[in-house]
Short mmCIF file of C-alpha atoms and ligand atoms in Angstrom, two decimals:
data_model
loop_
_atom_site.label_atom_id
_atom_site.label_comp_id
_atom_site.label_asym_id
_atom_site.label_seq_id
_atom_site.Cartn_x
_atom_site.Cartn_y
_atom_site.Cartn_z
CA UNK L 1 104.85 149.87 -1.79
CA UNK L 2 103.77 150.61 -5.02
CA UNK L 3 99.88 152.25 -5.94
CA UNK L 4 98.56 148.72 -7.07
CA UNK L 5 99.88 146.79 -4.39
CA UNK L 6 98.61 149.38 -2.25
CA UNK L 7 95.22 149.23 -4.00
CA UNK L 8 95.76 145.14 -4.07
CA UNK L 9 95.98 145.12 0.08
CA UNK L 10 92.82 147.67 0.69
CA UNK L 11 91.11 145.36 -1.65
CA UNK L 12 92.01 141.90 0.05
CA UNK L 13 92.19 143.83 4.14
CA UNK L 14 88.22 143.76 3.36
CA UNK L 15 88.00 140.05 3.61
CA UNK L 16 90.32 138.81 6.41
CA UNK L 17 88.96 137.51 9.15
CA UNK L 18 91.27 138.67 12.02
CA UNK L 19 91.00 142.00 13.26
CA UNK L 20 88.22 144.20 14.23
CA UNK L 21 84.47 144.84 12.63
CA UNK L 22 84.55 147.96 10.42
CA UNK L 23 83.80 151.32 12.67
CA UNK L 24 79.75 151.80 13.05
CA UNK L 25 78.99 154.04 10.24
CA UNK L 26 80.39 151.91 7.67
CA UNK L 27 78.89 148.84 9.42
CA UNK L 28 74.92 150.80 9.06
CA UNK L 29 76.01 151.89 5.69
CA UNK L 30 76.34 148.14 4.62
CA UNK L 31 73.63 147.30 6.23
CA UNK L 32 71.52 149.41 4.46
CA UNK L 33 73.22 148.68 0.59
CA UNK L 34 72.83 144.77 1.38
CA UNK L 35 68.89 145.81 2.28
CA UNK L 36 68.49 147.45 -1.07
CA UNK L 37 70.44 145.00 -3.05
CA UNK L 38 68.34 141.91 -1.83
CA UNK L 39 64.76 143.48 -1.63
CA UNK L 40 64.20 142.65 -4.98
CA UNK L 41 64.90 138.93 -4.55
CA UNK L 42 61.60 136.89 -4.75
CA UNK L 43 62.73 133.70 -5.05
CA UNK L 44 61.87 130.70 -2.38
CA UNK L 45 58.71 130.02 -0.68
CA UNK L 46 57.11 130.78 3.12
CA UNK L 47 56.36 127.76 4.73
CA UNK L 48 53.41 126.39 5.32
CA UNK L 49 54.46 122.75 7.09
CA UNK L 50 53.50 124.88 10.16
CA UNK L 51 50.01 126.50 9.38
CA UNK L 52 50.62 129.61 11.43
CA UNK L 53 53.95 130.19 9.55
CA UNK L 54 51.74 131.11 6.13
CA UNK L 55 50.71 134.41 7.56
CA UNK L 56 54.26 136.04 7.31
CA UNK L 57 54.51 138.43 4.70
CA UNK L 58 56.78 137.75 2.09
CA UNK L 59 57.87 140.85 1.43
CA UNK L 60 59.27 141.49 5.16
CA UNK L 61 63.07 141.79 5.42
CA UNK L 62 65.68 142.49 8.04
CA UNK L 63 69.65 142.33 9.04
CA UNK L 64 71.07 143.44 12.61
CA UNK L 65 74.60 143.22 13.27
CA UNK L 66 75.40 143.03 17.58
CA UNK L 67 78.57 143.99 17.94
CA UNK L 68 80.81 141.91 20.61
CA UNK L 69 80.87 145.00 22.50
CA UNK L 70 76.93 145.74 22.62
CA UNK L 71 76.82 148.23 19.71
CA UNK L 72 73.52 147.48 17.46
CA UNK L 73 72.68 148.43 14.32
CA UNK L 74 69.61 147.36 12.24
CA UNK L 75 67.67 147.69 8.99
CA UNK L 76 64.03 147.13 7.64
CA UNK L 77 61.64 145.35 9.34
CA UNK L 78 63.69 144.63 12.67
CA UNK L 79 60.83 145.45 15.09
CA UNK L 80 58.84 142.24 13.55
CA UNK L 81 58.87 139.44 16.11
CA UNK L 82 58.86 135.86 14.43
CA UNK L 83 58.90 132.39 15.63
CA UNK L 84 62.75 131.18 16.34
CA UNK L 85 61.60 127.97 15.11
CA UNK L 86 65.15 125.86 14.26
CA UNK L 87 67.95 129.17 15.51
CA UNK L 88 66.81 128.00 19.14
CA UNK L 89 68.45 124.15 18.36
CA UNK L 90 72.31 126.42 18.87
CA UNK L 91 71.52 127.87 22.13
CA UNK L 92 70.11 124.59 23.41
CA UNK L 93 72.55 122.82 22.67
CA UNK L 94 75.30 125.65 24.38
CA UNK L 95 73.00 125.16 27.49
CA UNK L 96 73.27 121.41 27.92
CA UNK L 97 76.90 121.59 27.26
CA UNK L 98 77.14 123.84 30.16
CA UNK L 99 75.25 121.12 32.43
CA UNK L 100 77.09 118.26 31.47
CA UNK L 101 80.01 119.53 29.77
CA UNK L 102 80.76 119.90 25.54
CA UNK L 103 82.48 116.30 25.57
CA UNK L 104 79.47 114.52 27.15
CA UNK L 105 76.87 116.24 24.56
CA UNK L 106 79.09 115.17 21.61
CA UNK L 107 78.92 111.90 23.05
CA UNK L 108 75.16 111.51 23.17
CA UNK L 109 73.98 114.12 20.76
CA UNK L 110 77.23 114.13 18.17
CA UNK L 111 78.59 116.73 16.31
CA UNK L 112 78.55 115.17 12.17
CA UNK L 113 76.39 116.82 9.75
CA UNK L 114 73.96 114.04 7.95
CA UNK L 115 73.98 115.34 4.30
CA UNK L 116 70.10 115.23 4.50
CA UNK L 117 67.02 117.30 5.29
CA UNK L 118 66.47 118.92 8.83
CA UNK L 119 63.66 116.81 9.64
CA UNK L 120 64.81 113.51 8.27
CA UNK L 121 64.15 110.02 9.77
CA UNK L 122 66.07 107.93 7.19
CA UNK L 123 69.58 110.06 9.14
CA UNK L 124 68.56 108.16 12.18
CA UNK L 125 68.10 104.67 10.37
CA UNK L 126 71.10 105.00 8.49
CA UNK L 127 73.29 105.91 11.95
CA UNK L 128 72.43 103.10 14.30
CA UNK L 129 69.40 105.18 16.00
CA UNK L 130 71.92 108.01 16.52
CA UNK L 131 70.59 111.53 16.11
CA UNK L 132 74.02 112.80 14.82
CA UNK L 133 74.34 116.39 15.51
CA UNK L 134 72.54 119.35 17.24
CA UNK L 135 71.33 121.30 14.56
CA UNK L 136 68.57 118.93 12.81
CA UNK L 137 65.18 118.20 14.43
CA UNK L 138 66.77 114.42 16.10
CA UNK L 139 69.48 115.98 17.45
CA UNK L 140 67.22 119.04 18.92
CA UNK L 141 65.26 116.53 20.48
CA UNK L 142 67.97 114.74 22.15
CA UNK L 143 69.41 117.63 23.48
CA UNK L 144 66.12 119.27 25.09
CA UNK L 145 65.52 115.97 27.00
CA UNK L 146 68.80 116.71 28.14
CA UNK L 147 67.91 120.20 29.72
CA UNK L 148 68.04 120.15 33.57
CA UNK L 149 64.29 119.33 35.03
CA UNK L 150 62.70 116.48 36.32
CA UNK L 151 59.70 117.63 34.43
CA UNK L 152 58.48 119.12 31.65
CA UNK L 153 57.13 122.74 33.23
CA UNK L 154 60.69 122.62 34.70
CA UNK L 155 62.92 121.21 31.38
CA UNK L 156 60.61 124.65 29.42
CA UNK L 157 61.32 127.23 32.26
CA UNK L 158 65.42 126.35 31.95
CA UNK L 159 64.87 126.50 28.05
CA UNK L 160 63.19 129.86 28.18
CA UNK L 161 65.39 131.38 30.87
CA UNK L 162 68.48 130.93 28.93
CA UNK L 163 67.49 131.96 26.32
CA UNK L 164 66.17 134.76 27.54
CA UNK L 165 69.92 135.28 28.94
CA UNK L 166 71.12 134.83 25.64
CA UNK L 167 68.75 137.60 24.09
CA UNK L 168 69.14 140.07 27.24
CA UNK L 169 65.18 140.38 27.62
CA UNK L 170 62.39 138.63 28.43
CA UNK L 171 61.28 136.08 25.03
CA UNK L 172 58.06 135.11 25.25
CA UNK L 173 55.94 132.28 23.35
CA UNK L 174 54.11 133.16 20.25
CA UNK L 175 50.72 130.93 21.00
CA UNK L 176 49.22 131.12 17.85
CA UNK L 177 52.88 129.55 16.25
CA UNK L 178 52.75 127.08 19.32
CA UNK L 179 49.23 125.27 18.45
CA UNK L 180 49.88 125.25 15.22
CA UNK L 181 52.89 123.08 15.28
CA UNK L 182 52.00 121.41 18.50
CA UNK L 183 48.68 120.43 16.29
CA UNK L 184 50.49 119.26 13.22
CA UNK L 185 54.36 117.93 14.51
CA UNK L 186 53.25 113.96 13.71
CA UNK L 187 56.39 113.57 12.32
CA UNK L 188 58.44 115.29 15.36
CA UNK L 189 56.68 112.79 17.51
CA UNK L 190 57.76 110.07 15.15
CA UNK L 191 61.21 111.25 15.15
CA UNK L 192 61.76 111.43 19.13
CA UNK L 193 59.62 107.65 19.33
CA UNK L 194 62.40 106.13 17.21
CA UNK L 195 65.02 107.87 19.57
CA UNK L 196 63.49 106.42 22.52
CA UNK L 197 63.54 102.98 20.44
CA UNK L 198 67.02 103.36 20.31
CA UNK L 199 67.60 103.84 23.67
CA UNK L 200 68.80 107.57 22.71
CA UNK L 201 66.32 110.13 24.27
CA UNK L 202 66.89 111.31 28.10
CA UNK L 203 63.43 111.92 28.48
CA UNK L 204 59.58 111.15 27.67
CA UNK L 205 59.30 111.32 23.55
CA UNK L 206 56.13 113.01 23.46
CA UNK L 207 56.65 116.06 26.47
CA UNK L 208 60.01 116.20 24.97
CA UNK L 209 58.70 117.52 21.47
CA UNK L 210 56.25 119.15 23.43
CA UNK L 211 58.88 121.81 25.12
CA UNK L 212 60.84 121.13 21.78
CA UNK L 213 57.87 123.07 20.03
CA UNK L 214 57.78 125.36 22.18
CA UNK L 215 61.27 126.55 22.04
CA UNK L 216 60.69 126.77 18.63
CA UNK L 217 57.49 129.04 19.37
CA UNK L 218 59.68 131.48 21.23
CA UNK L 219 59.40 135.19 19.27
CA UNK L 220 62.72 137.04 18.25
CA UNK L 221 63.57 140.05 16.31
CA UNK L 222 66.90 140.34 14.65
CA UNK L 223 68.34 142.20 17.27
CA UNK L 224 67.33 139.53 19.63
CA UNK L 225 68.89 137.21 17.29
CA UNK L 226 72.38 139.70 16.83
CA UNK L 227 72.79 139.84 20.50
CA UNK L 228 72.31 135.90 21.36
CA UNK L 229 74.88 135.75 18.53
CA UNK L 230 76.88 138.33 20.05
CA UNK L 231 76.68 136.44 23.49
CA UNK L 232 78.66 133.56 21.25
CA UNK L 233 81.04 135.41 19.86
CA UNK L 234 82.00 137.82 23.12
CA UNK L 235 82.91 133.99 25.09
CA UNK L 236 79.97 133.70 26.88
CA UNK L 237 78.96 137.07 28.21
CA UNK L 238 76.25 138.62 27.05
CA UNK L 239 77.71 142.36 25.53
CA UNK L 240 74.65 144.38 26.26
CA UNK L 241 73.66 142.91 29.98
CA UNK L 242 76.95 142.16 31.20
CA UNK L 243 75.84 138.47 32.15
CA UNK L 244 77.65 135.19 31.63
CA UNK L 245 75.60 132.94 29.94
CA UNK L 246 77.92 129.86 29.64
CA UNK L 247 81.27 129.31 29.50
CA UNK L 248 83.90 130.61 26.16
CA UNK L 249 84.81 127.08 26.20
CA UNK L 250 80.95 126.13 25.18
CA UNK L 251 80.94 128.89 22.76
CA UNK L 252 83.66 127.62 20.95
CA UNK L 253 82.16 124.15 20.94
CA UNK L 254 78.83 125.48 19.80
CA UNK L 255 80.14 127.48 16.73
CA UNK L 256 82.01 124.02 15.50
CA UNK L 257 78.92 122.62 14.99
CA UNK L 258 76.96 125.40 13.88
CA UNK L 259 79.57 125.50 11.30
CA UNK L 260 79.50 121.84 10.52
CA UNK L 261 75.37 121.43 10.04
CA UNK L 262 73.60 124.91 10.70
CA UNK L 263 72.40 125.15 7.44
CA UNK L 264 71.34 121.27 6.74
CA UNK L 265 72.99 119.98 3.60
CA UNK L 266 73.60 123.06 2.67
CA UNK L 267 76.29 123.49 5.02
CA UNK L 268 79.66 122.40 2.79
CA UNK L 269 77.91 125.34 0.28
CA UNK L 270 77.27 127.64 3.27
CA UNK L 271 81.12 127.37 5.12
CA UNK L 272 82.88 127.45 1.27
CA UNK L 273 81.09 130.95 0.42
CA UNK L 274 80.82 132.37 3.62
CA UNK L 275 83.16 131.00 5.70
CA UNK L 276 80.94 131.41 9.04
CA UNK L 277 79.01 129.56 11.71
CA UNK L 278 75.77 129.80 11.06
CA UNK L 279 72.04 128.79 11.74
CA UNK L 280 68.96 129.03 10.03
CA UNK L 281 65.29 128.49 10.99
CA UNK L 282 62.34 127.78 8.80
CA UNK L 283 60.61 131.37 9.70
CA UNK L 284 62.85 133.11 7.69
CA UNK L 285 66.18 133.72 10.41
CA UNK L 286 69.31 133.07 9.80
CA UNK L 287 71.95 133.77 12.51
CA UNK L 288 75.63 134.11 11.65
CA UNK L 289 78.48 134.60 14.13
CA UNK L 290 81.65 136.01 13.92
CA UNK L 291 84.38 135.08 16.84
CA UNK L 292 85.10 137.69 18.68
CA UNK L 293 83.66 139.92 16.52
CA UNK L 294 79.37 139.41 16.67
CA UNK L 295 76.37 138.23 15.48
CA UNK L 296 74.65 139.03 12.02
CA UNK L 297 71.08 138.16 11.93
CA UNK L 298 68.83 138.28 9.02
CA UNK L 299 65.42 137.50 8.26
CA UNK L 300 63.18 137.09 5.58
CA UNK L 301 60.25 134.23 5.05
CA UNK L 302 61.28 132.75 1.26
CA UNK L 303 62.94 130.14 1.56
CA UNK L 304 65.09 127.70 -0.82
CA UNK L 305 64.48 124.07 -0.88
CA UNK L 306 66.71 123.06 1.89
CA UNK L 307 64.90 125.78 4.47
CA UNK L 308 67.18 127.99 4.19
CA UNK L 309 66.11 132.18 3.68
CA UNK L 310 67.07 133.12 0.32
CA UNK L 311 67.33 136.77 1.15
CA UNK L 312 69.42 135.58 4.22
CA UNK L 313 71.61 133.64 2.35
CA UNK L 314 72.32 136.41 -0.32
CA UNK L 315 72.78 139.14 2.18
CA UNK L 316 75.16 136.89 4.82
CA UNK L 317 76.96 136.24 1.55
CA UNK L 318 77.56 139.91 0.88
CA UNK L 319 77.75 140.66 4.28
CA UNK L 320 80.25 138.31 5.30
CA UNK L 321 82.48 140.14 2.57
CA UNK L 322 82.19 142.99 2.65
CA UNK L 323 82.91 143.37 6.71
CA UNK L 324 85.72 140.90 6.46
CA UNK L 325 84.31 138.24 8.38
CA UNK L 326 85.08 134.85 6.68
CA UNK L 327 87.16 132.71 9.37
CA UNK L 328 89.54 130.96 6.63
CA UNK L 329 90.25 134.62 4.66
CA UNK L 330 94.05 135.93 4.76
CA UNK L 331 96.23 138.63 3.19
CA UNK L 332 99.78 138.75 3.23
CA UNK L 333 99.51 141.79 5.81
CA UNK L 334 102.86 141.13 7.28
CA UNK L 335 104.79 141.90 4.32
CA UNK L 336 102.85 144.54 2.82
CA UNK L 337 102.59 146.34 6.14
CA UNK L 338 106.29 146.65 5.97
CA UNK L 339 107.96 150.05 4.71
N1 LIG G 1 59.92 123.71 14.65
C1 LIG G 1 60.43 123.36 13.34
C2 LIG G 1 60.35 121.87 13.13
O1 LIG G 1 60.63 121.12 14.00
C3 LIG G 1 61.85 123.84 13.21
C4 LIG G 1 62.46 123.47 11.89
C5 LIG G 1 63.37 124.49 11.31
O2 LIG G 1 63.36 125.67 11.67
N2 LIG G 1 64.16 124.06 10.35
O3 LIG G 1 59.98 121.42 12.08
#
């Protein structure tokens, strides 16, 4: 082999997919660069749809990786706890495929991205009254009405137990983020009225949105976040409690459509850069898996015009490089491993 080919293959091992994350120092030293590379980014705005989501400071910033065997590693402000808001919609929608199986959820939730805003109603309109996928606020909807309980208190105690499961630890409710949504979510209510109209929500419209907000109200840090991601990518099992959450079947299900409409229309621009599942929330998290490998969580309140952390974005783009995580990256490694 000669030097450049050499040189060529250390170059291109960095971005295949297959394989193992990088050893733990180099994974905390990345970590830390794509920190100080993106701190200066002050593009995108905090939203304010939610009242209670104007206090975050703008300025806050923070990326945990979970590895799929438990290993953490964090930087900057990774002991803040924010809302989940939208990131919850993914582990939803991996516990109602566990009830009634990842064939029947496509069936009734779906699994195609809309090409349009999170929280639009024209999607539904344009679909026959169907809320087409998981990941946007219709398809949230349907899928919480589809959580096991006969009532409400009961449909919100399955939502925060697993969870919970997913994060290893007890997540609680942020109340403040809670009343403020729950006081201002007319168009939420809208949303899961024209389901019902169409015949397409399993439950009450208005205590569906109700335990839909509060899902959304449930605090996270980005560890939380890396270890529910983790729990994804290790087939089920939580790495850092040992438990089975659902089945590696679900997981795989659940990262298809993360891939296909975690990040809204941005999702063709988010799979062709970084090549990942992925799910973002309008507090600032973004969560981005790697099979087998773990979960990258970032978070930072900007946000671009789809919802979407800017910071997030730029750092998972980086990230997702530079640890060789992008799913459709190759290298010829079988013929330059040769002699
Ligand atoms: N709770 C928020 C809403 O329904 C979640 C939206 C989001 O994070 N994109 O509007």
């Amino acid at each position: 082999m000669t030097g450049n080919r050499s040189a060529a293959v250390r170059d291109t091992a960095q971005l295949v997919s297959t394989g193992r994350l990088p050893d733990g120092r180099r994974i905390d030293a990345l970590l830390a660069e794509a920190h100080g590379l993106f701190a200066g980014e002050t593009s995108g705005i905090v939203a304010d749809y939610i009242p209670a989501l104007a206090a975050a400071d703008p300025t806050w910033s923070a990326l945990s990786v979970a590895e799929a065997n438990g290993a953490r590693h964090s930087v900057g402000d990774a002991l803040v706890e924010f809302s989940i808001q939208s990131i919850s919609k993914a582990f939803v929608f991996a516990l109602v495929c566990q009830q009634i199986g990842h064939r029947r959820a496509a069936e009734l939730v779906g699994v195609n991205n809309t090409g349009l805003p999170f929280n639009s109603v024209t999607a539904i309109e344009l679909n026959d009254g169907h809320p087409m996928n998981p990941m946007v606020n219709a398809g949230a909807l349907a899928t919480t009405a589809l959580m096991p309980g006969a009532t409400p208190g009961a449909k919100w105690n399955a939502v925060q137990d697993g969870l919970s499961a997913f994060a290893g630890r007890r997540l609680e409710l942020d109340i403040a983020v809670y009343e403020s949504e729950a006081a201002t979510n007319l168009r939420n209510k809208s949303i899961a009225r024209l389901l019902e109209s169409y015949g397409r929500l399993a439950f009450d419209p208005l205590q569906t949105t109700d335990v839909y907000t509060k899902q959304c109200s449930l605090n996270v840090t980005t560890e939380d976040l890396a270890v529910m991601g983790a729990t994804l990518a290790d087939g089920g099992v939580n790495p850092v409690t040992g438990v089975r959450v659902v089945d590696a079947e679900v997981c795989q299900h659940v990262l298809a459509a993360m891939a296909a409409s975690g990040l809204y229309e941005r999702s063709g621009e988010w799979l062709y850069d970084i090549g990942l599942p992925g799910k973002s929330g309008v507090s600032g998290g973004i969560l981005t898996i790697a099979p087998g490998k773990g979960g990258l969580a970032t978070f930072s309140p900007p946000l671009d015009p789809a919802g979407n952390s800017v910071r997030g974005v730029l750092a998972t783009t980086w990230l997702s490089r530079t640890l060789g995580l992008n799913l459709f990256a190759s290298a010829d490694v079988h013929r330059t491993e040769t002699p």
